[in-house]
């Protein structure tokens, strides 16, 4: 017999009212605005956009505020919001070579066209808590200098000598996949894997990337370059017959250069991993590029010996909205399931007890 | 989806395209001010929207290889018709439908002989603001460029 259980409406309503109260916090303090979140917690906003797979700074900031700063909750809210909107179309691919670069560093070349541009980085800070931020002291304006030459892509430098594989090509006749339109299937092509990684959980990808460095699927990586900046998004308008710009988005791109492969047909050359992420997030872009390279085992006939090389393992567990849904559902009522388990364990214990008593009786009989 | 498509665009279409690029970056204040500055405003009828939806933003593998889907972005768009018959399209990132509607109006006005100069003035105003912002950011970035120098060890 199944008995449906109802109730809890008043408790739920009051719990949500309490949540709203705790979210607001001390009423004697001013309420935080969306603009403040966008301007002063920008990297939290960027992470929410990247993992929700929706670029909209204001909505992401709203989600951060609504979630009380719980990043995965904010990502969940924004991901859910995107399902309420119609899809207008697919943009032209963004052109990262023409990015308005705000930061670009290369670990492979010291002097390169465009130079090493540090930008607004945490690198080289001492990671000491800064008490001046408590006092809200005046912040000086940034220094300025005359801009230099065009920031050339590092992969193009190596490509000129044929020392590195080209930008990724899919097999002839491949139709680009879209995870939001088709169910996941394995083996998964590289374009779909990159879509999954771009919205994958930063912590999960960071851990996997780290595991490859520690020897679980080593790829001998160098950061060819990391660049952050704005790129234009263009949409083809069929009624006009040409593509128009919709504005600019900020992205982070990582070109990872990995140790060489060669074959009987081809001389050895460096291989590559690629990372591209919404917003400013080089940790995520670097992790993505390391995992992208690790997953390309089929292209380089590499044995799958580590978790980071196993595409079904990596892609199936990279989405934190899916992951949190399944982990967190465990706290929801499982009263009936658990009742069945209770009955089962009681039954097993009875049988165990009976077998023991029966066994002891048998022993007694034998000794008599 | 051809990267070289724009090269084949005729002059008029190329100008309209550039105008739409700038209108997509316009602030609401810039649009409202320009609209209110027009003395004899035409009646504007909505054809589509304004509405908000999504565009799937694509990237290229390795930066220049085959395309893949990076993630979506919010986009607002509108289509309007002027009393004189011209159809205008406005589309831009974000959820601001009012900006999209104004962008569509100015795209339509750009096609009229009478109002074109006013729209071109708005284009120039937006372009000047964006250029100044880009310039400023490029200068700030340039100031963080590393100047390497070599430390010479030993006597010779």
PDB file of N, CA and C in Angstrom, chain A residues 53-56 82 86-94 100 102 110 114 116 118-119 143 145-146 149 153 167-170 176-178 190 195 230 232 234 236-237 239-240 243 245-246 248 255 272 274 276 278, chain B residues 1 5 16-17 20-21 24-25 48 51-58 60-75 77 89 91-93 95 134-135 137 139-148:
ATOM      1  N   UNK A  53      26.318  28.944 -17.920  1.00  0.00           N
ATOM      2  CA  UNK A  53      26.343  28.954 -19.382  1.00  0.00           C
ATOM      3  C   UNK A  53      25.410  30.034 -19.925  1.00  0.00           C
ATOM      4  N   UNK A  54      25.391  31.176 -19.255  1.00  0.00           N
ATOM      5  CA  UNK A  54      24.565  32.305 -19.711  1.00  0.00           C
ATOM      6  C   UNK A  54      25.305  33.608 -19.423  1.00  0.00           C
ATOM      7  N   UNK A  55      25.612  34.345 -20.490  1.00  0.00           N
ATOM      8  CA  UNK A  55      26.324  35.607 -20.314  1.00  0.00           C
ATOM      9  C   UNK A  55      25.325  36.723 -20.089  1.00  0.00           C
ATOM     10  N   UNK A  56      25.240  37.201 -18.863  1.00  0.00           N
ATOM     11  CA  UNK A  56      24.438  38.387 -18.528  1.00  0.00           C
ATOM     12  C   UNK A  56      24.879  38.824 -17.135  1.00  0.00           C
ATOM     13  N   UNK A  82      17.539  30.522 -17.835  1.00  0.00           N
ATOM     14  CA  UNK A  82      17.780  30.460 -19.276  1.00  0.00           C
ATOM     15  C   UNK A  82      16.795  29.533 -19.982  1.00  0.00           C
ATOM     16  N   UNK A  86      13.298  32.004 -25.244  1.00  0.00           N
ATOM     17  CA  UNK A  86      13.428  31.378 -26.569  1.00  0.00           C
ATOM     18  C   UNK A  86      14.840  31.558 -27.123  1.00  0.00           C
ATOM     19  N   UNK A  87      15.260  30.661 -27.978  1.00  0.00           N
ATOM     20  CA  UNK A  87      16.579  30.743 -28.626  1.00  0.00           C
ATOM     21  C   UNK A  87      16.422  31.464 -29.957  1.00  0.00           C
ATOM     22  N   UNK A  88      17.123  32.589 -30.118  1.00  0.00           N
ATOM     23  CA  UNK A  88      17.051  33.345 -31.373  1.00  0.00           C
ATOM     24  C   UNK A  88      17.965  32.767 -32.449  1.00  0.00           C
ATOM     25  N   UNK A  89      19.059  32.152 -32.039  1.00  0.00           N
ATOM     26  CA  UNK A  89      19.963  31.615 -33.049  1.00  0.00           C
ATOM     27  C   UNK A  89      21.355  31.369 -32.488  1.00  0.00           C
ATOM     28  N   UNK A  90      22.287  31.076 -33.407  1.00  0.00           N
ATOM     29  CA  UNK A  90      23.685  30.821 -33.057  1.00  0.00           C
ATOM     30  C   UNK A  90      24.526  31.989 -33.566  1.00  0.00           C
ATOM     31  N   UNK A  91      25.441  32.451 -32.746  1.00  0.00           N
ATOM     32  CA  UNK A  91      26.297  33.569 -33.168  1.00  0.00           C
ATOM     33  C   UNK A  91      27.346  33.075 -34.155  1.00  0.00           C
ATOM     34  N   UNK A  92      27.980  34.016 -34.825  1.00  0.00           N
ATOM     35  CA  UNK A  92      29.206  33.703 -35.553  1.00  0.00           C
ATOM     36  C   UNK A  92      30.254  33.354 -34.494  1.00  0.00           C
ATOM     37  N   UNK A  93      31.209  32.480 -34.800  1.00  0.00           N
ATOM     38  CA  UNK A  93      32.248  32.191 -33.789  1.00  0.00           C
ATOM     39  C   UNK A  93      33.009  33.462 -33.410  1.00  0.00           C
ATOM     40  N   UNK A  94      33.237  33.657 -32.103  1.00  0.00           N
ATOM     41  CA  UNK A  94      33.953  34.861 -31.670  1.00  0.00           C
ATOM     42  C   UNK A  94      35.411  34.787 -32.130  1.00  0.00           C
ATOM     43  N   UNK A 100      40.116  42.626 -27.620  1.00  0.00           N
ATOM     44  CA  UNK A 100      40.645  43.845 -26.978  1.00  0.00           C
ATOM     45  C   UNK A 100      41.295  43.378 -25.669  1.00  0.00           C
ATOM     46  N   UNK A 102      43.071  42.714 -22.286  1.00  0.00           N
ATOM     47  CA  UNK A 102      43.262  43.407 -21.003  1.00  0.00           C
ATOM     48  C   UNK A 102      44.325  42.714 -20.152  1.00  0.00           C
ATOM     49  N   UNK A 110      59.477  34.952 -23.757  1.00  0.00           N
ATOM     50  CA  UNK A 110      59.638  36.157 -22.945  1.00  0.00           C
ATOM     51  C   UNK A 110      59.278  37.386 -23.769  1.00  0.00           C
ATOM     52  N   UNK A 114      53.415  42.189 -28.788  1.00  0.00           N
ATOM     53  CA  UNK A 114      52.349  42.529 -27.845  1.00  0.00           C
ATOM     54  C   UNK A 114      52.829  42.514 -26.409  1.00  0.00           C
ATOM     55  N   UNK A 116      54.283  40.947 -22.601  1.00  0.00           N
ATOM     56  CA  UNK A 116      53.608  40.349 -21.441  1.00  0.00           C
ATOM     57  C   UNK A 116      52.813  41.461 -20.769  1.00  0.00           C
ATOM     58  N   UNK A 118      50.368  42.255 -17.841  1.00  0.00           N
ATOM     59  CA  UNK A 118      49.893  41.620 -16.610  1.00  0.00           C
ATOM     60  C   UNK A 118      48.424  41.904 -16.316  1.00  0.00           C
ATOM     61  N   UNK A 119      47.958  43.109 -16.643  1.00  0.00           N
ATOM     62  CA  UNK A 119      46.549  43.422 -16.396  1.00  0.00           C
ATOM     63  C   UNK A 119      46.206  43.378 -14.909  1.00  0.00           C
ATOM     64  N   UNK A 143      47.620  53.535 -13.544  1.00  0.00           N
ATOM     65  CA  UNK A 143      48.643  54.171 -14.370  1.00  0.00           C
ATOM     66  C   UNK A 143      48.286  53.961 -15.839  1.00  0.00           C
ATOM     67  N   UNK A 145      49.829  54.188 -20.086  1.00  0.00           N
ATOM     68  CA  UNK A 145      50.972  54.257 -20.997  1.00  0.00           C
ATOM     69  C   UNK A 145      50.460  54.148 -22.420  1.00  0.00           C
ATOM     70  N   UNK A 146      51.268  54.582 -23.352  1.00  0.00           N
ATOM     71  CA  UNK A 146      50.899  54.467 -24.763  1.00  0.00           C
ATOM     72  C   UNK A 146      50.813  52.988 -25.149  1.00  0.00           C
ATOM     73  N   UNK A 149      52.046  47.368 -29.874  1.00  0.00           N
ATOM     74  CA  UNK A 149      51.590  46.739 -31.115  1.00  0.00           C
ATOM     75  C   UNK A 149      50.510  45.686 -30.858  1.00  0.00           C
ATOM     76  N   UNK A 153      48.995  36.042 -31.529  1.00  0.00           N
ATOM     77  CA  UNK A 153      48.746  34.754 -30.885  1.00  0.00           C
ATOM     78  C   UNK A 153      50.017  33.905 -30.869  1.00  0.00           C
ATOM     79  N   UNK A 167      45.084  24.750 -35.218  1.00  0.00           N
ATOM     80  CA  UNK A 167      43.864  24.907 -34.438  1.00  0.00           C
ATOM     81  C   UNK A 167      42.984  23.696 -34.767  1.00  0.00           C
ATOM     82  N   UNK A 168      42.157  23.291 -33.818  1.00  0.00           N
ATOM     83  CA  UNK A 168      41.450  22.027 -33.944  1.00  0.00           C
ATOM     84  C   UNK A 168      40.493  21.929 -35.119  1.00  0.00           C
ATOM     85  N   UNK A 169      40.594  20.844 -35.845  1.00  0.00           N
ATOM     86  CA  UNK A 169      39.652  20.558 -36.932  1.00  0.00           C
ATOM     87  C   UNK A 169      38.878  19.310 -36.588  1.00  0.00           C
ATOM     88  N   UNK A 170      37.566  19.340 -36.823  1.00  0.00           N
ATOM     89  CA  UNK A 170      36.745  18.150 -36.623  1.00  0.00           C
ATOM     90  C   UNK A 170      36.810  17.328 -37.903  1.00  0.00           C
ATOM     91  N   UNK A 176      28.310  20.191 -36.021  1.00  0.00           N
ATOM     92  CA  UNK A 176      28.555  20.695 -34.672  1.00  0.00           C
ATOM     93  C   UNK A 176      27.413  20.320 -33.733  1.00  0.00           C
ATOM     94  N   UNK A 177      27.765  19.770 -32.575  1.00  0.00           N
ATOM     95  CA  UNK A 177      26.747  19.356 -31.612  1.00  0.00           C
ATOM     96  C   UNK A 177      26.398  20.470 -30.640  1.00  0.00           C
ATOM     97  N   UNK A 178      25.262  20.311 -29.970  1.00  0.00           N
ATOM     98  CA  UNK A 178      24.823  21.276 -28.965  1.00  0.00           C
ATOM     99  C   UNK A 178      24.218  20.520 -27.790  1.00  0.00           C
ATOM    100  N   UNK A 190      34.999  16.297 -29.804  1.00  0.00           N
ATOM    101  CA  UNK A 190      35.715  17.356 -29.076  1.00  0.00           C
ATOM    102  C   UNK A 190      34.909  18.651 -28.957  1.00  0.00           C
ATOM    103  N   UNK A 195      32.158  22.299 -25.064  1.00  0.00           N
ATOM    104  CA  UNK A 195      30.949  22.974 -24.561  1.00  0.00           C
ATOM    105  C   UNK A 195      30.682  22.547 -23.111  1.00  0.00           C
ATOM    106  N   UNK A 230      37.793  41.656 -24.319  1.00  0.00           N
ATOM    107  CA  UNK A 230      36.474  41.692 -24.948  1.00  0.00           C
ATOM    108  C   UNK A 230      36.527  41.221 -26.398  1.00  0.00           C
ATOM    109  N   UNK A 232      33.783  40.637 -29.872  1.00  0.00           N
ATOM    110  CA  UNK A 232      32.487  41.030 -30.402  1.00  0.00           C
ATOM    111  C   UNK A 232      31.642  39.775 -30.680  1.00  0.00           C
ATOM    112  N   UNK A 234      28.611  38.413 -32.954  1.00  0.00           N
ATOM    113  CA  UNK A 234      27.849  38.764 -34.153  1.00  0.00           C
ATOM    114  C   UNK A 234      26.801  37.715 -34.442  1.00  0.00           C
ATOM    115  N   UNK A 236      23.956  36.482 -37.402  1.00  0.00           N
ATOM    116  CA  UNK A 236      23.506  36.606 -38.781  1.00  0.00           C
ATOM    117  C   UNK A 236      22.015  36.946 -38.780  1.00  0.00           C
ATOM    118  N   UNK A 237      21.650  38.014 -39.504  1.00  0.00           N
ATOM    119  CA  UNK A 237      20.225  38.364 -39.607  1.00  0.00           C
ATOM    120  C   UNK A 237      19.740  37.986 -41.001  1.00  0.00           C
ATOM    121  N   UNK A 239      16.959  38.342 -42.440  1.00  0.00           N
ATOM    122  CA  UNK A 239      16.146  39.333 -43.133  1.00  0.00           C
ATOM    123  C   UNK A 239      16.997  40.409 -43.793  1.00  0.00           C
ATOM    124  N   UNK A 240      18.246  40.567 -43.340  1.00  0.00           N
ATOM    125  CA  UNK A 240      19.132  41.557 -43.937  1.00  0.00           C
ATOM    126  C   UNK A 240      20.197  40.921 -44.818  1.00  0.00           C
ATOM    127  N   UNK A 243      25.630  39.609 -41.080  1.00  0.00           N
ATOM    128  CA  UNK A 243      25.741  39.453 -39.622  1.00  0.00           C
ATOM    129  C   UNK A 243      25.938  40.825 -38.997  1.00  0.00           C
ATOM    130  N   UNK A 245      26.687  43.058 -35.232  1.00  0.00           N
ATOM    131  CA  UNK A 245      27.248  42.933 -33.886  1.00  0.00           C
ATOM    132  C   UNK A 245      26.158  43.173 -32.851  1.00  0.00           C
ATOM    133  N   UNK A 246      26.158  42.334 -31.813  1.00  0.00           N
ATOM    134  CA  UNK A 246      25.208  42.484 -30.721  1.00  0.00           C
ATOM    135  C   UNK A 246      25.851  43.184 -29.523  1.00  0.00           C
ATOM    136  N   UNK A 248      29.686  43.377 -27.032  1.00  0.00           N
ATOM    137  CA  UNK A 248      30.916  42.669 -26.680  1.00  0.00           C
ATOM    138  C   UNK A 248      30.731  41.880 -25.383  1.00  0.00           C
ATOM    139  N   UNK A 255      45.717  28.922 -24.295  1.00  0.00           N
ATOM    140  CA  UNK A 255      46.329  28.026 -25.273  1.00  0.00           C
ATOM    141  C   UNK A 255      47.407  27.247 -24.537  1.00  0.00           C
ATOM    142  N   UNK A 272      48.206  20.359 -28.427  1.00  0.00           N
ATOM    143  CA  UNK A 272      47.586  21.507 -27.758  1.00  0.00           C
ATOM    144  C   UNK A 272      46.325  21.145 -26.977  1.00  0.00           C
ATOM    145  N   UNK A 274      42.857  23.408 -25.322  1.00  0.00           N
ATOM    146  CA  UNK A 274      42.235  24.720 -25.482  1.00  0.00           C
ATOM    147  C   UNK A 274      41.223  24.996 -24.384  1.00  0.00           C
ATOM    148  N   UNK A 276      38.350  28.086 -23.185  1.00  0.00           N
ATOM    149  CA  UNK A 276      37.665  29.358 -23.447  1.00  0.00           C
ATOM    150  C   UNK A 276      36.492  29.447 -22.484  1.00  0.00           C
ATOM    151  N   UNK A 278      33.595  32.184 -20.335  1.00  0.00           N
ATOM    152  CA  UNK A 278      32.960  33.493 -20.148  1.00  0.00           C
ATOM    153  C   UNK A 278      33.617  34.220 -18.976  1.00  0.00           C
TER     154      UNK A 278
ATOM    155  N   UNK B   1      27.548  32.108 -42.679  1.00  0.00           N
ATOM    156  CA  UNK B   1      28.545  31.770 -41.663  1.00  0.00           C
ATOM    157  C   UNK B   1      29.971  31.908 -42.208  1.00  0.00           C
ATOM    158  N   UNK B   5      32.262  37.177 -45.484  1.00  0.00           N
ATOM    159  CA  UNK B   5      31.027  37.652 -46.083  1.00  0.00           C
ATOM    160  C   UNK B   5      30.988  39.177 -46.173  1.00  0.00           C
ATOM    161  N   UNK B  16      24.974  50.509 -42.896  1.00  0.00           N
ATOM    162  CA  UNK B  16      23.876  50.175 -41.988  1.00  0.00           C
ATOM    163  C   UNK B  16      24.368  49.195 -40.920  1.00  0.00           C
ATOM    164  N   UNK B  17      25.186  48.253 -41.356  1.00  0.00           N
ATOM    165  CA  UNK B  17      25.744  47.251 -40.442  1.00  0.00           C
ATOM    166  C   UNK B  17      26.580  47.924 -39.355  1.00  0.00           C
ATOM    167  N   UNK B  20      24.335  49.654 -36.930  1.00  0.00           N
ATOM    168  CA  UNK B  20      23.692  48.715 -36.005  1.00  0.00           C
ATOM    169  C   UNK B  20      24.671  48.262 -34.928  1.00  0.00           C
ATOM    170  N   UNK B  21      25.938  48.102 -35.298  1.00  0.00           N
ATOM    171  CA  UNK B  21      26.968  47.728 -34.324  1.00  0.00           C
ATOM    172  C   UNK B  21      27.050  48.789 -33.225  1.00  0.00           C
ATOM    173  N   UNK B  24      23.913  48.949 -30.963  1.00  0.00           N
ATOM    174  CA  UNK B  24      23.882  47.850 -29.988  1.00  0.00           C
ATOM    175  C   UNK B  24      24.647  48.213 -28.715  1.00  0.00           C
ATOM    176  N   UNK B  25      25.548  49.202 -28.829  1.00  0.00           N
ATOM    177  CA  UNK B  25      26.361  49.612 -27.675  1.00  0.00           C
ATOM    178  C   UNK B  25      25.841  50.891 -27.035  1.00  0.00           C
ATOM    179  N   UNK B  48       7.722  43.490 -34.569  1.00  0.00           N
ATOM    180  CA  UNK B  48       8.082  42.320 -33.757  1.00  0.00           C
ATOM    181  C   UNK B  48       8.721  42.815 -32.462  1.00  0.00           C
ATOM    182  N   UNK B  51      11.473  41.977 -27.566  1.00  0.00           N
ATOM    183  CA  UNK B  51      11.458  40.691 -26.862  1.00  0.00           C
ATOM    184  C   UNK B  51      12.884  40.317 -26.463  1.00  0.00           C
ATOM    185  N   UNK B  52      12.977  39.496 -25.414  1.00  0.00           N
ATOM    186  CA  UNK B  52      14.291  39.020 -24.945  1.00  0.00           C
ATOM    187  C   UNK B  52      14.382  37.526 -25.157  1.00  0.00           C
ATOM    188  N   UNK B  53      15.520  37.090 -25.635  1.00  0.00           N
ATOM    189  CA  UNK B  53      15.760  35.661 -25.845  1.00  0.00           C
ATOM    190  C   UNK B  53      17.239  35.361 -25.705  1.00  0.00           C
ATOM    191  N   UNK B  54      17.653  34.257 -26.304  1.00  0.00           N
ATOM    192  CA  UNK B  54      19.035  33.805 -26.148  1.00  0.00           C
ATOM    193  C   UNK B  54      19.717  33.625 -27.496  1.00  0.00           C
ATOM    194  N   UNK B  55      20.989  33.900 -27.509  1.00  0.00           N
ATOM    195  CA  UNK B  55      21.816  33.526 -28.658  1.00  0.00           C
ATOM    196  C   UNK B  55      22.910  32.607 -28.144  1.00  0.00           C
ATOM    197  N   UNK B  56      23.109  31.487 -28.808  1.00  0.00           N
ATOM    198  CA  UNK B  56      24.197  30.593 -28.434  1.00  0.00           C
ATOM    199  C   UNK B  56      25.483  31.166 -29.014  1.00  0.00           C
ATOM    200  N   UNK B  57      26.397  31.558 -28.123  1.00  0.00           N
ATOM    201  CA  UNK B  57      27.672  32.131 -28.552  1.00  0.00           C
ATOM    202  C   UNK B  57      28.627  30.995 -28.896  1.00  0.00           C
ATOM    203  N   UNK B  58      29.240  31.087 -30.052  1.00  0.00           N
ATOM    204  CA  UNK B  58      30.172  30.038 -30.459  1.00  0.00           C
ATOM    205  C   UNK B  58      31.616  30.519 -30.402  1.00  0.00           C
ATOM    206  N   UNK B  60      35.860  29.008 -31.385  1.00  0.00           N
ATOM    207  CA  UNK B  60      36.550  28.114 -32.315  1.00  0.00           C
ATOM    208  C   UNK B  60      37.591  27.306 -31.559  1.00  0.00           C
ATOM    209  N   UNK B  61      37.646  26.016 -31.840  1.00  0.00           N
ATOM    210  CA  UNK B  61      38.632  25.150 -31.199  1.00  0.00           C
ATOM    211  C   UNK B  61      40.032  25.697 -31.487  1.00  0.00           C
ATOM    212  N   UNK B  62      40.822  25.883 -30.443  1.00  0.00           N
ATOM    213  CA  UNK B  62      42.176  26.409 -30.627  1.00  0.00           C
ATOM    214  C   UNK B  62      42.199  27.880 -31.006  1.00  0.00           C
ATOM    215  N   UNK B  63      41.033  28.538 -31.015  1.00  0.00           N
ATOM    216  CA  UNK B  63      40.973  29.954 -31.355  1.00  0.00           C
ATOM    217  C   UNK B  63      40.636  30.200 -32.817  1.00  0.00           C
ATOM    218  N   UNK B  64      41.057  29.284 -33.706  1.00  0.00           N
ATOM    219  CA  UNK B  64      40.826  29.520 -35.140  1.00  0.00           C
ATOM    220  C   UNK B  64      40.361  28.280 -35.888  1.00  0.00           C
ATOM    221  N   UNK B  65      40.034  27.228 -35.148  1.00  0.00           N
ATOM    222  CA  UNK B  65      39.641  25.970 -35.798  1.00  0.00           C
ATOM    223  C   UNK B  65      38.139  25.902 -36.023  1.00  0.00           C
ATOM    224  N   UNK B  66      37.597  24.688 -35.979  1.00  0.00           N
ATOM    225  CA  UNK B  66      36.161  24.527 -36.177  1.00  0.00           C
ATOM    226  C   UNK B  66      35.391  25.072 -34.970  1.00  0.00           C
ATOM    227  N   UNK B  67      34.099  25.380 -35.216  1.00  0.00           N
ATOM    228  CA  UNK B  67      33.301  26.039 -34.187  1.00  0.00           C
ATOM    229  C   UNK B  67      32.801  25.053 -33.139  1.00  0.00           C
ATOM    230  N   UNK B  68      32.608  25.571 -31.928  1.00  0.00           N
ATOM    231  CA  UNK B  68      31.902  24.822 -30.882  1.00  0.00           C
ATOM    232  C   UNK B  68      31.038  25.807 -30.102  1.00  0.00           C
ATOM    233  N   UNK B  69      30.057  25.284 -29.387  1.00  0.00           N
ATOM    234  CA  UNK B  69      29.144  26.137 -28.630  1.00  0.00           C
ATOM    235  C   UNK B  69      29.738  26.448 -27.268  1.00  0.00           C
ATOM    236  N   UNK B  70      29.938  27.731 -27.007  1.00  0.00           N
ATOM    237  CA  UNK B  70      30.572  28.157 -25.762  1.00  0.00           C
ATOM    238  C   UNK B  70      29.543  28.321 -24.647  1.00  0.00           C
ATOM    239  N   UNK B  71      28.409  28.893 -24.951  1.00  0.00           N
ATOM    240  CA  UNK B  71      27.374  29.157 -23.955  1.00  0.00           C
ATOM    241  C   UNK B  71      26.467  30.239 -24.496  1.00  0.00           C
ATOM    242  N   UNK B  72      25.346  30.464 -23.807  1.00  0.00           N
ATOM    243  CA  UNK B  72      24.383  31.415 -24.340  1.00  0.00           C
ATOM    244  C   UNK B  72      24.568  32.817 -23.761  1.00  0.00           C
ATOM    245  N   UNK B  73      23.939  33.779 -24.407  1.00  0.00           N
ATOM    246  CA  UNK B  73      23.910  35.153 -23.908  1.00  0.00           C
ATOM    247  C   UNK B  73      22.492  35.678 -24.091  1.00  0.00           C
ATOM    248  N   UNK B  74      22.058  36.555 -23.163  1.00  0.00           N
ATOM    249  CA  UNK B  74      20.745  37.166 -23.345  1.00  0.00           C
ATOM    250  C   UNK B  74      20.839  38.210 -24.449  1.00  0.00           C
ATOM    251  N   UNK B  75      19.799  38.281 -25.262  1.00  0.00           N
ATOM    252  CA  UNK B  75      19.728  39.251 -26.359  1.00  0.00           C
ATOM    253  C   UNK B  75      18.315  39.813 -26.402  1.00  0.00           C
ATOM    254  N   UNK B  77      15.659  42.165 -28.810  1.00  0.00           N
ATOM    255  CA  UNK B  77      15.534  42.624 -30.197  1.00  0.00           C
ATOM    256  C   UNK B  77      14.151  43.215 -30.427  1.00  0.00           C
ATOM    257  N   UNK B  89      15.552  47.279 -37.607  1.00  0.00           N
ATOM    258  CA  UNK B  89      15.819  46.183 -36.669  1.00  0.00           C
ATOM    259  C   UNK B  89      16.780  46.662 -35.586  1.00  0.00           C
ATOM    260  N   UNK B  91      18.930  45.028 -32.168  1.00  0.00           N
ATOM    261  CA  UNK B  91      19.269  43.819 -31.426  1.00  0.00           C
ATOM    262  C   UNK B  91      20.558  44.060 -30.657  1.00  0.00           C
ATOM    263  N   UNK B  92      20.599  43.588 -29.431  1.00  0.00           N
ATOM    264  CA  UNK B  92      21.772  43.845 -28.585  1.00  0.00           C
ATOM    265  C   UNK B  92      21.802  42.856 -27.423  1.00  0.00           C
ATOM    266  N   UNK B  93      22.989  42.674 -26.858  1.00  0.00           N
ATOM    267  CA  UNK B  93      23.129  41.818 -25.685  1.00  0.00           C
ATOM    268  C   UNK B  93      22.369  42.413 -24.517  1.00  0.00           C
ATOM    269  N   UNK B  95      19.026  42.415 -21.467  1.00  0.00           N
ATOM    270  CA  UNK B  95      17.577  42.244 -21.346  1.00  0.00           C
ATOM    271  C   UNK B  95      16.818  43.562 -21.471  1.00  0.00           C
ATOM    272  N   UNK B 134      37.685  52.336 -24.880  1.00  0.00           N
ATOM    273  CA  UNK B 134      38.650  51.319 -25.328  1.00  0.00           C
ATOM    274  C   UNK B 134      40.079  51.838 -25.201  1.00  0.00           C
ATOM    275  N   UNK B 135      40.239  53.102 -25.589  1.00  0.00           N
ATOM    276  CA  UNK B 135      41.556  53.731 -25.553  1.00  0.00           C
ATOM    277  C   UNK B 135      42.081  53.757 -24.104  1.00  0.00           C
ATOM    278  N   UNK B 137      41.192  51.884 -21.593  1.00  0.00           N
ATOM    279  CA  UNK B 137      41.490  50.546 -21.085  1.00  0.00           C
ATOM    280  C   UNK B 137      42.807  50.022 -21.683  1.00  0.00           C
ATOM    281  N   UNK B 139      45.316  51.806 -22.590  1.00  0.00           N
ATOM    282  CA  UNK B 139      46.424  52.524 -21.935  1.00  0.00           C
ATOM    283  C   UNK B 139      46.698  51.950 -20.546  1.00  0.00           C
ATOM    284  N   UNK B 140      45.626  51.624 -19.842  1.00  0.00           N
ATOM    285  CA  UNK B 140      45.790  51.033 -18.503  1.00  0.00           C
ATOM    286  C   UNK B 140      46.490  49.681 -18.598  1.00  0.00           C
ATOM    287  N   UNK B 141      46.104  48.906 -19.616  1.00  0.00           N
ATOM    288  CA  UNK B 141      46.729  47.591 -19.821  1.00  0.00           C
ATOM    289  C   UNK B 141      48.204  47.762 -20.199  1.00  0.00           C
ATOM    290  N   UNK B 142      48.470  48.725 -21.086  1.00  0.00           N
ATOM    291  CA  UNK B 142      49.850  48.952 -21.556  1.00  0.00           C
ATOM    292  C   UNK B 142      50.777  49.289 -20.395  1.00  0.00           C
ATOM    293  N   UNK B 143      50.229  49.958 -19.372  1.00  0.00           N
ATOM    294  CA  UNK B 143      51.052  50.326 -18.215  1.00  0.00           C
ATOM    295  C   UNK B 143      51.468  49.100 -17.400  1.00  0.00           C
ATOM    296  N   UNK B 144      50.824  47.949 -17.638  1.00  0.00           N
ATOM    297  CA  UNK B 144      51.193  46.731 -16.907  1.00  0.00           C
ATOM    298  C   UNK B 144      52.089  45.821 -17.750  1.00  0.00           C
ATOM    299  N   UNK B 145      52.599  46.346 -18.878  1.00  0.00           N
ATOM    300  CA  UNK B 145      53.506  45.559 -19.719  1.00  0.00           C
ATOM    301  C   UNK B 145      54.868  45.418 -19.043  1.00  0.00           C
ATOM    302  N   UNK B 146      55.376  44.200 -19.091  1.00  0.00           N
ATOM    303  CA  UNK B 146      56.666  43.936 -18.440  1.00  0.00           C
ATOM    304  C   UNK B 146      57.812  44.370 -19.347  1.00  0.00           C
ATOM    305  N   UNK B 147      58.729  45.184 -18.804  1.00  0.00           N
ATOM    306  CA  UNK B 147      59.962  45.518 -19.528  1.00  0.00           C
ATOM    307  C   UNK B 147      61.072  44.664 -18.944  1.00  0.00           C
ATOM    308  N   UNK B 148      61.502  43.675 -19.710  1.00  0.00           N
ATOM    309  CA  UNK B 148      62.561  42.800 -19.207  1.00  0.00           C
ATOM    310  C   UNK B 148      63.914  43.485 -19.361  1.00  0.00           C
TER     311      UNK B 148
END
